[in-house]
Short mmCIF file of C-alpha atoms in Angstrom, two decimals:
data_model
loop_
_atom_site.label_atom_id
_atom_site.label_comp_id
_atom_site.label_asym_id
_atom_site.label_seq_id
_atom_site.Cartn_x
_atom_site.Cartn_y
_atom_site.Cartn_z
CA MET A 25 85.09 107.05 116.21
CA LYS A 26 82.95 104.24 114.83
CA GLN A 27 84.02 100.61 114.95
CA PRO A 28 85.60 99.34 111.72
CA ARG A 29 83.25 97.88 109.15
CA LEU A 30 83.60 95.75 106.06
CA ALA A 31 84.51 97.84 103.04
CA LEU A 32 81.97 98.44 100.33
CA ILE A 33 82.74 98.52 96.64
CA GLU A 34 82.22 102.29 96.60
CA ASP A 35 84.98 102.65 99.25
CA MET A 36 87.69 101.44 96.88
CA PRO A 37 88.77 104.86 95.50
CA ARG A 38 89.52 106.01 99.08
CA VAL A 39 91.17 102.66 99.88
CA LEU A 40 93.44 103.23 96.89
CA GLU A 41 94.30 106.73 98.17
CA LEU A 42 95.40 105.22 101.48
CA ILE A 43 97.44 102.55 99.67
CA GLU A 44 99.17 105.32 97.72
CA GLU A 45 99.80 107.24 100.96
CA LEU A 46 101.45 104.13 102.43
CA ALA A 47 103.58 103.71 99.32
CA THR A 48 104.81 107.28 99.69
CA PHE A 49 105.57 106.69 103.39
CA GLU A 50 107.54 103.56 102.46
CA LYS A 51 109.45 105.53 99.78
CA GLU A 52 107.86 103.47 96.99
CA GLU A 53 105.45 106.05 95.57
CA ASP A 54 105.86 104.74 92.00
CA ALA A 55 105.30 101.08 92.94
CA VAL A 56 101.48 101.08 93.13
CA GLU A 57 100.12 99.60 89.90
CA ILE A 58 96.57 98.68 90.89
CA THR A 59 93.57 100.89 90.25
CA ALA A 60 90.31 101.40 92.12
CA SER A 61 88.71 99.23 89.41
CA ASP A 62 91.18 96.42 90.19
CA LEU A 63 90.23 96.62 93.85
CA GLU A 64 86.53 96.64 92.97
CA ASN A 65 86.88 93.64 90.64
CA ASP A 66 89.17 91.63 92.92
CA GLY A 67 87.50 92.32 96.26
CA PHE A 68 83.87 91.83 95.40
CA GLY A 69 81.67 89.44 93.48
CA ALA A 70 81.47 85.66 93.44
CA ASP A 71 85.14 84.99 94.27
CA PRO A 72 86.64 87.88 96.28
CA LYS A 73 90.42 87.76 96.58
CA PHE A 74 90.53 89.78 99.81
CA THR A 75 88.51 91.18 102.68
CA CYS A 76 88.94 94.81 103.63
CA PHE A 77 87.98 96.54 106.85
CA VAL A 78 87.68 100.33 106.95
CA SER A 79 87.65 102.78 109.80
CA GLU A 80 85.97 106.18 109.54
CA LEU A 81 86.54 109.43 111.39
CA ASP A 82 84.23 112.35 110.69
CA HIS A 83 82.54 110.38 107.88
CA LYS A 84 85.83 109.82 106.01
CA ILE A 85 87.74 106.55 105.72
CA GLU A 86 91.02 107.13 107.55
CA GLY A 87 92.22 103.56 107.95
CA ILE A 88 92.07 100.15 106.29
CA ALA A 89 93.11 96.59 106.98
CA LEU A 90 93.24 94.31 103.94
CA VAL A 91 93.47 90.54 104.54
CA TYR A 92 93.34 87.30 102.57
CA MET A 93 93.67 83.58 103.25
CA ARG A 94 96.92 81.61 102.94
CA TYR A 95 97.83 78.04 103.75
CA SER A 96 100.77 76.90 105.85
CA THR A 97 102.24 73.44 105.36
CA TRP A 98 103.01 73.48 109.07
CA LYS A 99 99.88 75.05 110.52
CA GLY A 100 97.03 74.98 108.00
CA LYS A 101 94.78 78.00 107.41
CA ILE A 102 96.51 81.37 107.87
CA LEU A 103 95.06 84.87 107.55
CA HIS A 104 97.52 87.23 105.91
CA LEU A 105 97.29 90.92 106.76
CA GLU A 106 98.56 92.57 103.59
CA ASP A 107 98.33 96.11 104.89
CA LEU A 108 97.09 97.97 107.92
CA ILE A 109 97.08 101.64 106.96
CA VAL A 110 96.09 104.66 109.00
CA SER A 111 96.25 108.09 107.38
CA GLU A 112 99.12 110.10 108.78
CA LYS A 113 96.86 112.76 110.32
CA CYS A 114 94.92 110.11 112.28
CA ARG A 115 97.77 108.08 113.75
CA GLY A 116 97.76 107.82 117.52
CA LYS A 117 93.97 108.06 117.77
CA GLY A 118 93.23 104.35 118.18
CA VAL A 119 92.34 103.66 114.54
CA GLY A 120 95.12 101.09 114.11
CA THR A 121 94.14 99.28 117.29
CA GLN A 122 90.51 99.07 116.22
CA LEU A 123 91.48 97.76 112.79
CA LEU A 124 93.84 95.15 114.23
CA ASP A 125 91.10 94.14 116.68
CA ALA A 126 88.73 93.62 113.72
CA VAL A 127 91.33 91.51 111.89
CA VAL A 128 91.99 89.30 114.91
CA LYS A 129 88.26 88.81 115.55
CA HIS A 130 87.83 87.90 111.86
CA ALA A 131 90.71 85.41 112.15
CA LYS A 132 89.07 83.79 115.18
CA GLN A 133 85.77 83.48 113.28
CA LEU A 134 87.60 81.84 110.38
CA GLY A 135 89.32 79.38 112.69
CA VAL A 136 92.80 80.12 111.40
CA LYS A 137 95.97 78.96 113.13
CA ARG A 138 97.85 82.23 112.66
CA VAL A 139 97.63 85.80 111.43
CA SER A 140 100.79 86.87 109.63
CA TRP A 141 102.13 90.06 108.07
CA GLU A 142 105.32 91.93 107.30
CA VAL A 143 106.67 95.20 108.65
CA LEU A 144 109.64 97.16 107.36
CA ASP A 145 112.64 96.85 109.66
CA TRP A 146 113.01 100.65 109.87
CA ASN A 147 109.37 101.27 110.82
CA GLU A 148 109.99 101.28 114.57
CA PRO A 149 106.64 102.87 115.50
CA ALA A 150 104.79 100.04 113.71
CA ILE A 151 107.06 97.38 115.22
CA LYS A 152 106.49 98.77 118.71
CA PHE A 153 102.74 98.93 118.06
CA TYR A 154 102.58 95.29 116.92
CA GLU A 155 104.78 94.07 119.78
CA SER A 156 102.60 95.97 122.27
CA LYS A 157 99.66 93.94 120.98
CA GLY A 158 101.49 90.65 121.57
CA ALA A 159 102.74 90.03 118.02
CA ASP A 160 106.05 88.22 117.56
CA VAL A 161 108.13 90.21 115.05
CA LYS A 162 110.37 87.65 113.34
CA ARG A 163 113.53 89.67 112.82
CA ASP A 164 115.47 86.67 111.55
CA TRP A 165 113.25 86.04 108.50
CA ASN A 166 113.56 87.71 105.11
CA VAL A 167 110.74 88.35 102.66
CA VAL A 168 111.37 86.91 99.20
CA HIS A 169 109.65 88.18 96.03
CA LEU A 170 109.76 87.45 92.33
CA ASP A 171 108.19 90.42 90.52
CA GLU A 172 106.86 90.20 86.95
CA ASN A 173 110.32 90.72 85.46
CA GLY A 174 111.78 88.20 87.87
CA ILE A 175 109.15 85.65 86.83
CA GLU A 176 109.94 86.23 83.15
CA ASN A 177 113.69 86.02 83.74
CA TYR A 178 113.27 82.85 85.77
CA LEU A 179 111.11 81.19 83.11
CA ASN A 180 113.54 82.20 80.34
CA LYS A 181 116.30 80.29 82.13
CA ILE A 182 114.48 76.95 82.40
#
């Protein structure tokens, strides 16, 4: 297994396949709205919105870690890990560890104060994996979203 590398624009169709696989695993298969073109446009060029690491096994991308910068009013620069995805057939082979290693090394190079991400409360294998790496899973915090409809409804009320 090769060490993870930075994704290339031509990797985005496979990255999208892994995103769709994750959505199915999380029982949200109809929730993915982005396209490979969106990933290509948003992740590359003069103002990339994210950085993506990929891991290959047998010349096929079998894992990704997609990150972007955030800012904490308490801490300063934060690296947000949006998704760490390993194809189902490759779990348990060290791909996730290598990808998380790459993310943490990237965070250190950026000089951030924290790396943050979410994990579903029912995904015990992922929680155990993250805790085994020293991550503090904040079980007393809730994730809050306003989707497009929520934004519209909110704005219609003000």
